Amino acid sequence: MSEVPYFVSYDEALTILRQHTLNIGTETIALDHLYNRILAEDIQSTVDDPRFDNSAMDGFAFQYSDSTQPPAVLSIKQTLQAGTDEQLTTIEPGQAVRIMTGAPIPNGADAILPIERCSISDDGSEVTLHDEGKKHFIRKQGENLKRGQTALTKGTLFSPSSVGLCATMGHASAKVFKKATIGILPTGDELQLPGEELSDNSIYESNSFGLTSLVRMTGHNPIRYTSVSDSMDALRQQLDAAAAECDFILTSGGVSMGEWDLVRRIMEEEGDIKFWRVKIRPGSPPLFGYWKGTPLFGLPGNPASSHVVFRMLVAPFLRASTSEGGVEEKRIRVQLAERFKTSPTDLILRRIVIDTSGENMLAYSTGYQGSGNLNSLVLADGLTLLEPGHSGEKGTWCDALIL
Ligand code: AMP
Ligand code: MG
């Protein structure tokens, strides 16, 4: 183990991970299926958005100078709805056009008054404006996006709004990364499947289910294996099977210092470890390396730890594989509403509830922070990023990750 980076800082771990990204192919996918897929190239708009000056309101369009001394009476020249095929007339002084939201602005008009501030004569020929026209109710061509402008960048995980924007820009499909196949391999003699009757001293296996969900959340494809017993032969066999089937393997359990921590041992003896142990709490035991050419993350067995390590290390590793260094998770600044235990050496990742009702975002602990307590994560809005040496005093500030 001597030359393997051991007990590295969080930043050192990220630096090592960036040198070992996955090589993931691409495919072209129709809009309908883009949600939660990862964009593989920057994409540009094929149109100006809006395509033409148009009305933001149902109302009347006219020359602003006609409306500066309300009430003002104007003759109604035309009615225009969105998508109209009528020839646009030119608005002269004293004239108005009845206009619907999204309809093009006729030449000469430079202001809109919403219908609520207008009244129409009984014969429908005239409108009385009860207020000054509003120039800002004209949506200007290209004010959202210019044709040719890049609005979505490589590495974007498609959200509902970015799928919509892709359509706005005129693309029927987009080039995305293929989903990486990620094997999830829980280890431990004590583990049984939920729903089974537990034998003495057994517990329900939960990590593989949480990790499967996390893999899906990041836009990839999980394969969940049933748990492997703590034996070198069983582990070797299952790792070989997973390596043959997957682009990347996540194990859980068996990476600490104990005699039965066989993932660590087999990786030491037969694998290729790039780092082991990281200065974060919870979740200090993880290891990263290769099992016969396939990248492997050995996650801790404690359920809260395995989840936190996924968010802090595995997700950035996956993102680094599908973007040019950028695309990090959003962080917010929170103020500690109580004292938090910190460390001179480790990054402290407390599960917090964030109270947003006041001026500052206040961070409260979700309660007992044991690394086996998954409920501390279920209750949490976020995860503190309390840097080594942070005082943790009530009233101080730190970054937090939104969960
Ligand atoms: P280990 O890292 O293997 O020593 O496991 C640490 C703790 O996490 C032990 O209490 C294990 O029983 C528990 N644990 C390990 N793997 C799982 C799992 N897949 N689901 C739930 N608990 C687990
Ligand atoms: Mg174990």
Tab-separated table of C-alpha atoms and ligand atoms in Angstrom:
chain	number	residue	atom	x	y	z
A	1	MET	CA	0.000	0.000	0.000
A	2	SER	CA	2.954	2.316	0.558
A	3	GLU	CA	2.808	4.297	-2.716
A	4	VAL	CA	-1.021	4.489	-2.821
A	5	PRO	CA	-2.317	7.941	-1.807
A	6	TYR	CA	-3.765	7.312	1.624
A	7	PHE	CA	-6.132	9.465	3.669
A	8	VAL	CA	-6.229	12.227	1.054
A	9	SER	CA	-8.014	15.571	1.358
A	10	TYR	CA	-11.308	15.973	-0.451
A	11	ASP	CA	-9.660	18.169	-3.101
A	12	GLU	CA	-6.832	15.681	-3.605
A	13	ALA	CA	-9.408	12.924	-4.120
A	14	LEU	CA	-11.202	15.030	-6.754
A	15	THR	CA	-7.914	15.759	-8.509
A	16	ILE	CA	-7.103	12.057	-8.724
A	17	LEU	CA	-10.620	11.253	-9.944
A	18	ARG	CA	-10.341	13.801	-12.763
A	19	GLN	CA	-7.377	11.818	-14.095
A	20	HIS	CA	-9.465	8.642	-14.358
A	21	THR	CA	-12.696	9.563	-16.075
A	22	LEU	CA	-14.916	7.099	-17.944
A	23	ASN	CA	-14.909	7.035	-21.704
A	24	ILE	CA	-18.604	7.202	-22.593
A	25	GLY	CA	-19.993	7.106	-26.139
A	26	THR	CA	-22.772	9.299	-27.495
A	27	GLU	CA	-26.129	8.821	-29.206
A	28	THR	CA	-28.808	11.087	-30.651
A	29	ILE	CA	-32.097	11.125	-28.759
A	30	ALA	CA	-35.470	12.700	-29.590
A	31	LEU	CA	-36.808	15.540	-27.408
A	32	ASP	CA	-39.398	13.280	-25.810
A	33	HIS	CA	-36.662	11.182	-24.214
A	34	LEU	CA	-34.120	13.845	-23.274
A	35	TYR	CA	-35.225	14.309	-19.683
A	36	ASN	CA	-32.418	13.319	-17.269
A	37	ARG	CA	-29.990	12.598	-20.106
A	38	ILE	CA	-26.593	14.317	-20.335
A	39	LEU	CA	-25.932	16.665	-23.253
A	40	ALA	CA	-22.771	15.679	-25.164
A	41	GLU	CA	-22.162	18.931	-27.087
A	42	ASP	CA	-22.917	22.641	-26.859
A	43	ILE	CA	-26.080	23.507	-28.771
A	44	GLN	CA	-27.010	26.730	-30.507
A	45	SER	CA	-30.374	28.251	-31.218
A	46	THR	CA	-31.616	27.950	-34.805
A	47	VAL	CA	-33.916	30.957	-34.279
A	48	ASP	CA	-34.161	34.277	-32.506
A	49	ASP	CA	-36.358	33.950	-29.425
A	50	PRO	CA	-38.773	35.727	-29.696
A	51	ARG	CA	-38.693	35.263	-33.448
A	52	PHE	CA	-40.310	38.692	-33.963
A	53	ASP	CA	-41.476	41.591	-31.790
A	54	ASN	CA	-44.749	40.443	-30.207
A	55	SER	CA	-47.235	41.402	-27.554
A	56	ALA	CA	-46.865	40.181	-23.972
A	57	MET	CA	-50.524	41.045	-23.259
A	58	ASP	CA	-54.028	40.839	-24.662
A	59	GLY	CA	-54.917	44.480	-25.391
A	60	PHE	CA	-54.251	47.228	-27.927
A	61	ALA	CA	-51.109	48.266	-29.800
A	62	PHE	CA	-50.620	51.896	-30.920
A	63	GLN	CA	-48.155	54.771	-31.020
A	64	TYR	CA	-47.091	55.629	-27.513
A	65	SER	CA	-47.317	59.372	-28.217
A	66	ASP	CA	-51.095	58.929	-28.712
A	67	SER	CA	-51.505	57.754	-25.126
A	68	THR	CA	-49.607	60.295	-23.053
A	69	GLN	CA	-52.749	62.197	-22.015
A	70	PRO	CA	-55.365	59.556	-21.191
A	71	PRO	CA	-58.188	59.033	-21.770
A	72	ALA	CA	-57.449	58.864	-25.523
A	73	VAL	CA	-59.760	57.612	-28.260
A	74	LEU	CA	-58.214	55.713	-31.199
A	75	SER	CA	-59.782	53.997	-34.202
A	76	ILE	CA	-59.448	50.225	-34.343
A	77	LYS	CA	-57.807	49.148	-37.560
A	78	GLN	CA	-57.281	45.396	-37.252
A	79	THR	CA	-57.369	42.434	-34.878
A	80	LEU	CA	-54.258	40.248	-34.623
A	81	GLN	CA	-53.978	36.934	-32.830
A	82	ALA	CA	-50.885	34.751	-32.321
A	83	GLY	CA	-50.087	32.862	-35.505
A	84	THR	CA	-52.172	35.241	-37.611
A	85	ASP	CA	-51.826	35.016	-41.385
A	86	GLU	CA	-53.133	38.570	-41.893
A	87	GLN	CA	-50.971	41.124	-43.618
A	88	LEU	CA	-49.687	43.533	-40.952
A	89	THR	CA	-50.867	47.093	-41.474
A	90	THR	CA	-48.878	50.152	-40.488
A	91	ILE	CA	-50.190	52.042	-37.496
A	92	GLU	CA	-50.600	55.777	-38.073
A	93	PRO	CA	-51.265	58.392	-35.368
A	94	GLY	CA	-54.825	57.986	-34.039
A	95	GLN	CA	-54.968	54.274	-34.872
A	96	ALA	CA	-54.806	51.110	-32.777
A	97	VAL	CA	-54.760	47.375	-33.401
A	98	ARG	CA	-56.487	44.906	-31.154
A	99	ILE	CA	-53.749	42.405	-30.292
A	100	MET	CA	-53.523	39.069	-28.463
A	101	THR	CA	-50.574	37.695	-26.487
A	102	GLY	CA	-47.905	36.383	-28.855
A	103	ALA	CA	-49.232	38.208	-31.935
A	104	PRO	CA	-46.718	40.202	-34.020
A	105	ILE	CA	-46.501	43.956	-33.426
A	106	PRO	CA	-47.621	45.977	-36.474
A	107	ASN	CA	-45.221	48.533	-37.927
A	108	GLY	CA	-45.454	51.935	-36.262
A	109	ALA	CA	-46.788	50.637	-32.945
A	110	ASP	CA	-44.451	50.959	-29.980
A	111	ALA	CA	-46.712	50.473	-26.951
A	112	ILE	CA	-49.397	48.130	-25.602
A	113	LEU	CA	-52.210	48.717	-23.167
A	114	PRO	CA	-53.755	45.602	-21.600
A	115	ILE	CA	-57.437	45.050	-22.359
A	116	GLU	CA	-58.387	45.641	-18.698
A	117	ARG	CA	-57.397	49.353	-19.102
A	118	CYS	CA	-59.305	49.823	-22.384
A	119	SER	CA	-62.974	50.153	-23.364
A	120	ILE	CA	-64.395	49.500	-26.815
A	121	SER	CA	-67.206	51.538	-28.381
A	122	ASP	CA	-70.568	49.801	-28.950
A	123	ASP	CA	-70.026	49.579	-32.702
A	124	GLY	CA	-66.502	48.164	-32.165
A	125	SER	CA	-64.805	50.883	-34.207
A	126	GLU	CA	-63.029	52.781	-31.441
A	127	VAL	CA	-61.056	52.087	-28.290
A	128	THR	CA	-60.670	54.408	-25.322
A	129	LEU	CA	-57.294	54.069	-23.563
A	130	HIS	CA	-57.621	54.770	-19.845
A	131	ASP	CA	-53.901	54.771	-19.224
A	132	GLU	CA	-50.559	55.444	-20.897
A	133	GLY	CA	-49.274	52.696	-23.197
A	134	LYS	CA	-46.578	50.379	-21.876
A	135	LYS	CA	-43.508	49.905	-24.049
A	136	HIS	CA	-42.268	46.977	-21.956
A	137	PHE	CA	-45.266	44.881	-22.980
A	138	ILE	CA	-43.626	44.494	-26.370
A	139	ARG	CA	-41.361	41.449	-26.315
A	140	LYS	CA	-38.430	42.271	-28.577
A	141	GLN	CA	-37.070	39.934	-31.230
A	142	GLY	CA	-34.101	37.974	-29.833
A	143	GLU	CA	-34.393	39.381	-26.309
A	144	ASN	CA	-34.259	35.860	-24.820
A	145	LEU	CA	-31.894	34.239	-27.283
A	146	LYS	CA	-30.180	35.243	-30.493
A	147	ARG	CA	-29.985	32.856	-33.423
A	148	GLY	CA	-26.644	31.028	-33.215
A	149	GLN	CA	-26.294	31.665	-29.494
A	150	THR	CA	-25.188	28.740	-27.316
A	151	ALA	CA	-27.718	28.253	-24.569
A	152	LEU	CA	-27.127	24.661	-23.452
A	153	THR	CA	-23.644	23.359	-22.844
A	154	LYS	CA	-22.007	19.943	-22.880
A	155	GLY	CA	-22.510	18.150	-19.588
A	156	THR	CA	-25.954	19.625	-18.852
A	157	LEU	CA	-28.239	17.067	-17.226
A	158	PHE	CA	-31.537	17.743	-18.985
A	159	SER	CA	-34.117	19.229	-16.612
A	160	PRO	CA	-37.729	19.869	-17.634
A	161	SER	CA	-36.867	23.485	-18.491
A	162	SER	CA	-33.749	22.625	-20.501
A	163	VAL	CA	-35.753	20.071	-22.526
A	164	GLY	CA	-38.180	22.922	-23.237
A	165	LEU	CA	-35.348	25.279	-24.200
A	166	CYS	CA	-33.917	22.690	-26.590
A	167	ALA	CA	-37.299	22.659	-28.341
A	168	THR	CA	-37.490	26.491	-28.291
A	169	MET	CA	-34.153	26.536	-30.104
A	170	GLY	CA	-35.625	24.378	-32.849
A	171	HIS	CA	-33.913	21.055	-32.189
A	172	ALA	CA	-35.985	17.885	-32.532
A	173	SER	CA	-33.222	15.824	-30.940
A	174	ALA	CA	-29.887	16.229	-29.187
A	175	LYS	CA	-26.610	14.355	-28.942
A	176	VAL	CA	-26.321	12.921	-25.445
A	177	PHE	CA	-23.924	10.603	-23.674
A	178	LYS	CA	-24.942	6.978	-23.594
A	179	LYS	CA	-25.891	5.876	-20.119
A	180	ALA	CA	-22.879	4.321	-18.427
A	181	THR	CA	-23.670	0.869	-17.051
A	182	ILE	CA	-22.840	0.997	-13.373
A	183	GLY	CA	-22.727	-2.195	-11.336
A	184	ILE	CA	-23.722	-1.996	-7.689
A	185	LEU	CA	-22.300	-4.708	-5.525
A	186	PRO	CA	-23.179	-4.824	-1.841
A	187	THR	CA	-20.950	-6.967	0.353
A	188	GLY	CA	-21.485	-8.480	3.798
A	189	ASP	CA	-22.477	-11.812	5.362
A	190	GLU	CA	-25.115	-10.043	7.437
A	191	LEU	CA	-27.184	-8.750	4.517
A	192	GLN	CA	-30.562	-10.095	3.432
A	193	LEU	CA	-33.044	-8.788	0.904
A	194	PRO	CA	-35.901	-6.649	2.252
A	195	GLY	CA	-39.078	-8.721	2.434
A	196	GLU	CA	-37.239	-11.879	3.481
A	197	GLU	CA	-37.538	-13.249	6.985
A	198	LEU	CA	-34.352	-12.226	8.755
A	199	SER	CA	-32.117	-14.880	10.266
A	200	ASP	CA	-30.360	-14.178	13.553
A	201	ASN	CA	-27.910	-11.263	13.402
A	202	SER	CA	-28.879	-10.324	9.870
A	203	ILE	CA	-30.080	-6.936	8.628
A	204	TYR	CA	-31.857	-5.710	5.556
A	205	GLU	CA	-29.620	-4.750	2.682
A	206	SER	CA	-30.399	-1.121	1.806
A	207	ASN	CA	-27.358	0.439	0.169
A	208	SER	CA	-27.814	-1.119	-3.249
A	209	PHE	CA	-31.328	0.295	-3.497
A	210	GLY	CA	-30.284	3.813	-2.506
A	211	LEU	CA	-27.247	3.665	-4.803
A	212	THR	CA	-29.351	2.397	-7.706
A	213	SER	CA	-31.560	5.449	-7.280
A	214	LEU	CA	-28.552	7.768	-7.112
A	215	VAL	CA	-27.160	6.279	-10.332
A	216	ARG	CA	-30.502	6.888	-12.061
A	217	MET	CA	-30.579	10.438	-10.695
A	218	THR	CA	-27.236	11.156	-12.366
A	219	GLY	CA	-28.555	9.949	-15.733
A	220	HIS	CA	-26.884	6.533	-15.855
A	221	ASN	CA	-27.960	2.916	-15.889
A	222	PRO	CA	-27.575	0.808	-12.717
A	223	ILE	CA	-27.250	-2.961	-12.506
A	224	ARG	CA	-27.927	-4.093	-8.971
A	225	TYR	CA	-26.297	-7.345	-7.897
A	226	THR	CA	-27.395	-9.378	-4.903
A	227	SER	CA	-25.063	-9.090	-1.966
A	228	VAL	CA	-21.813	-11.026	-1.891
A	229	SER	CA	-20.696	-12.858	1.209
A	230	ASP	CA	-17.460	-11.904	2.904
A	231	SER	CA	-15.204	-14.389	1.112
A	232	MET	CA	-12.347	-13.631	-1.236
A	233	ASP	CA	-13.477	-16.223	-3.765
A	234	ALA	CA	-17.095	-15.069	-3.863
A	235	LEU	CA	-15.984	-11.470	-4.129
A	236	ARG	CA	-13.488	-12.176	-6.917
A	237	GLN	CA	-16.103	-14.074	-8.881
A	238	GLN	CA	-18.700	-11.338	-8.546
A	239	LEU	CA	-16.226	-8.543	-9.329
A	240	ASP	CA	-15.179	-10.403	-12.487
A	241	ALA	CA	-18.821	-10.810	-13.512
A	242	ALA	CA	-19.543	-7.122	-12.865
A	243	ALA	CA	-16.378	-6.016	-14.715
A	244	ALA	CA	-17.460	-8.030	-17.761
A	245	GLU	CA	-20.898	-6.404	-17.775
A	246	CYS	CA	-20.319	-2.834	-16.539
A	247	ASP	CA	-18.386	0.345	-17.330
A	248	PHE	CA	-17.881	1.086	-13.669
A	249	ILE	CA	-18.395	-0.768	-10.378
A	250	LEU	CA	-19.634	0.514	-7.036
A	251	THR	CA	-19.185	-1.800	-4.095
A	252	SER	CA	-20.543	-1.127	-0.641
A	253	GLY	CA	-19.027	-2.316	2.605
A	254	GLY	CA	-15.730	-3.975	3.358
A	255	VAL	CA	-13.378	-1.047	2.834
A	256	SER	CA	-12.389	-0.224	6.408
A	257	MET	CA	-9.479	-1.529	8.432
A	258	GLY	CA	-11.235	-4.644	9.771
A	259	GLU	CA	-10.154	-8.195	9.128
A	260	TRP	CA	-13.352	-8.850	7.157
A	261	ASP	CA	-13.011	-5.758	5.034
A	262	LEU	CA	-12.328	-7.837	1.997
A	263	VAL	CA	-13.004	-5.305	-0.748
A	264	ARG	CA	-10.007	-3.369	0.508
A	265	ARG	CA	-7.941	-6.553	0.781
A	266	ILE	CA	-8.797	-7.937	-2.643
A	267	MET	CA	-8.168	-4.536	-4.238
A	268	GLU	CA	-4.813	-4.341	-2.457
A	269	GLU	CA	-3.784	-7.819	-3.517
A	270	GLU	CA	-5.340	-8.147	-6.962
A	271	GLY	CA	-6.612	-4.715	-7.995
A	272	ASP	CA	-5.050	-1.318	-8.598
A	273	ILE	CA	-5.878	1.284	-5.929
A	274	LYS	CA	-5.569	4.992	-6.808
A	275	PHE	CA	-6.533	6.280	-3.378
A	276	TRP	CA	-7.878	4.898	-0.158
A	277	ARG	CA	-9.551	6.914	2.589
A	278	VAL	CA	-10.579	10.540	2.277
A	279	LYS	CA	-10.666	13.278	4.928
A	280	ILE	CA	-14.430	13.630	4.996
A	281	ARG	CA	-16.945	12.747	7.707
A	282	PRO	CA	-19.039	10.752	7.405
A	283	GLY	CA	-17.587	8.500	4.749
A	284	SER	CA	-13.841	8.415	5.342
A	285	PRO	CA	-13.160	4.831	4.191
A	286	PRO	CA	-13.776	4.937	0.409
A	287	LEU	CA	-11.294	3.618	-2.070
A	288	PHE	CA	-11.010	4.196	-5.779
A	289	GLY	CA	-9.111	2.141	-8.290
A	290	TYR	CA	-9.422	-0.451	-11.034
A	291	TRP	CA	-10.551	-4.045	-10.950
A	292	LYS	CA	-8.900	-5.646	-13.964
A	293	GLY	CA	-9.269	-2.509	-16.053
A	294	THR	CA	-12.729	-1.460	-14.827
A	295	PRO	CA	-12.906	1.616	-12.560
A	296	LEU	CA	-14.222	0.777	-9.121
A	297	PHE	CA	-15.371	2.804	-6.156
A	298	GLY	CA	-15.388	0.990	-2.833
A	299	LEU	CA	-18.039	2.803	-0.807
A	300	PRO	CA	-18.445	2.437	2.937
A	301	GLY	CA	-21.091	0.052	4.249
A	302	ASN	CA	-22.781	2.471	6.595
A	303	PRO	CA	-25.872	3.602	4.703
A	304	ALA	CA	-25.628	7.354	5.343
A	305	SER	CA	-21.917	7.236	4.482
A	306	SER	CA	-22.378	5.396	1.200
A	307	HIS	CA	-24.985	7.937	0.098
A	308	VAL	CA	-22.862	10.925	1.104
A	309	VAL	CA	-19.771	9.514	-0.604
A	310	PHE	CA	-21.776	9.027	-3.783
A	311	ARG	CA	-22.824	12.683	-3.758
A	312	MET	CA	-19.375	13.983	-2.830
A	313	LEU	CA	-17.099	11.752	-4.919
A	314	VAL	CA	-18.910	9.416	-7.303
A	315	ALA	CA	-21.215	12.087	-8.783
A	316	PRO	CA	-18.297	14.505	-9.470
A	317	PHE	CA	-16.370	11.597	-11.046
A	318	LEU	CA	-19.316	10.905	-13.357
A	319	ARG	CA	-19.768	14.591	-14.147
A	320	ALA	CA	-16.074	14.950	-14.941
A	321	SER	CA	-16.555	12.111	-17.450
A	322	THR	CA	-19.242	14.035	-19.320
A	323	SER	CA	-18.167	17.687	-19.121
A	324	GLU	CA	-15.130	19.874	-19.599
A	325	GLY	CA	-14.350	20.431	-15.939
A	326	GLY	CA	-17.379	22.635	-15.192
A	327	VAL	CA	-20.896	21.572	-14.218
A	328	GLU	CA	-20.636	21.385	-10.457
A	329	GLU	CA	-23.562	21.046	-8.101
A	330	LYS	CA	-24.974	24.338	-6.891
A	331	ARG	CA	-23.884	25.378	-3.428
A	332	ILE	CA	-25.621	27.814	-1.133
A	333	ARG	CA	-24.415	29.758	1.906
A	334	VAL	CA	-26.108	28.845	5.150
A	335	GLN	CA	-25.783	30.248	8.651
A	336	LEU	CA	-25.405	27.729	11.440
A	337	ALA	CA	-28.415	27.963	13.754
A	338	GLU	CA	-26.716	25.773	16.333
A	339	ARG	CA	-23.215	24.652	17.166
A	340	PHE	CA	-21.868	21.909	14.860
A	341	LYS	CA	-19.005	19.591	15.686
A	342	THR	CA	-16.126	20.227	13.269
A	343	SER	CA	-12.625	18.863	12.719
A	344	PRO	CA	-9.177	20.395	12.204
A	345	THR	CA	-8.446	17.918	9.411
A	346	ASP	CA	-11.698	16.725	7.855
A	347	LEU	CA	-14.474	18.223	5.729
A	348	ILE	CA	-17.615	17.789	7.824
A	349	LEU	CA	-20.810	16.843	6.016
A	350	ARG	CA	-23.687	17.257	8.442
A	351	ARG	CA	-27.207	16.561	7.304
A	352	ILE	CA	-29.188	19.771	7.766
A	353	VAL	CA	-32.670	21.178	7.565
A	354	ILE	CA	-32.563	24.650	6.004
A	355	ASP	CA	-35.011	27.203	7.387
A	356	THR	CA	-35.626	29.770	4.648
A	357	SER	CA	-38.340	31.749	6.419
A	358	GLY	CA	-36.063	34.549	7.655
A	359	GLU	CA	-33.492	36.809	5.992
A	360	ASN	CA	-30.715	34.220	6.224
A	361	MET	CA	-30.865	30.555	5.371
A	362	LEU	CA	-30.494	28.874	8.738
A	363	ALA	CA	-29.005	25.397	9.088
A	364	TYR	CA	-30.245	23.029	11.777
A	365	SER	CA	-28.987	19.506	12.299
A	366	THR	CA	-31.483	16.803	11.317
A	367	GLY	CA	-30.737	15.157	14.652
A	368	TYR	CA	-28.652	12.110	15.370
A	369	GLN	CA	-25.879	12.054	12.774
A	370	GLY	CA	-24.731	8.437	13.105
A	371	SER	CA	-23.360	7.154	9.801
A	372	GLY	CA	-25.821	4.269	9.917
A	373	ASN	CA	-28.802	6.588	10.358
A	374	LEU	CA	-30.365	6.918	6.924
A	375	ASN	CA	-33.248	8.896	8.371
A	376	SER	CA	-30.817	11.771	9.014
A	377	LEU	CA	-30.575	12.031	5.209
A	378	VAL	CA	-34.257	11.530	4.525
A	379	LEU	CA	-35.030	14.526	6.743
A	380	ALA	CA	-32.259	16.665	5.256
A	381	ASP	CA	-32.511	19.537	2.783
A	382	GLY	CA	-28.753	19.789	2.496
A	383	LEU	CA	-25.283	18.767	3.510
A	384	THR	CA	-22.852	21.161	5.206
A	385	LEU	CA	-19.423	21.602	3.683
A	386	LEU	CA	-17.694	22.605	6.921
A	387	GLU	CA	-14.064	23.067	5.920
A	388	PRO	CA	-11.276	21.670	8.112
A	389	GLY	CA	-10.648	24.123	10.937
A	390	HIS	CA	-14.099	25.763	10.742
A	391	SER	CA	-15.186	26.744	14.262
A	392	GLY	CA	-18.695	25.332	13.804
A	393	GLU	CA	-19.956	28.059	16.172
A	394	LYS	CA	-23.587	29.099	16.069
A	395	GLY	CA	-24.008	32.172	13.829
A	396	THR	CA	-21.053	31.370	11.537
A	397	TRP	CA	-21.516	30.573	7.862
A	398	CYS	CA	-20.597	27.718	5.563
A	399	ASP	CA	-21.368	26.354	2.099
A	400	ALA	CA	-23.959	23.635	1.768
A	401	LEU	CA	-24.986	21.237	-0.939
A	402	ILE	CA	-28.675	20.899	-1.698
A	403	LEU	CA	-29.819	17.282	-1.476
B	1	AMP	P1	-18.696	-2.464	6.613
B	1	AMP	O1	-18.185	-1.261	5.913
B	1	AMP	O2	-18.823	-3.636	5.730
B	1	AMP	O3	-17.925	-2.745	7.855
B	1	AMP	O4	-20.164	-2.080	7.080
B	1	AMP	C1	-20.383	-1.022	7.986
B	1	AMP	C2	-21.774	-1.106	8.538
B	1	AMP	O5	-22.711	-0.914	7.504
B	1	AMP	C3	-22.119	-2.422	9.177
B	1	AMP	O6	-22.922	-2.153	10.291
B	1	AMP	C4	-22.903	-3.132	8.111
B	1	AMP	O7	-23.796	-4.084	8.637
B	1	AMP	C5	-23.631	-2.004	7.429
B	1	AMP	N1	-23.855	-2.312	6.031
B	1	AMP	C6	-22.930	-2.738	5.161
B	1	AMP	N2	-23.445	-2.913	3.953
B	1	AMP	C7	-24.756	-2.599	4.048
B	1	AMP	C8	-25.847	-2.589	3.124
B	1	AMP	N3	-25.650	-2.932	1.853
B	1	AMP	N4	-27.046	-2.206	3.567
B	1	AMP	C9	-27.225	-1.853	4.859
B	1	AMP	N5	-26.246	-1.839	5.768
B	1	AMP	C10	-25.025	-2.214	5.385
B	2	MG	MG	-19.014	-5.626	5.910
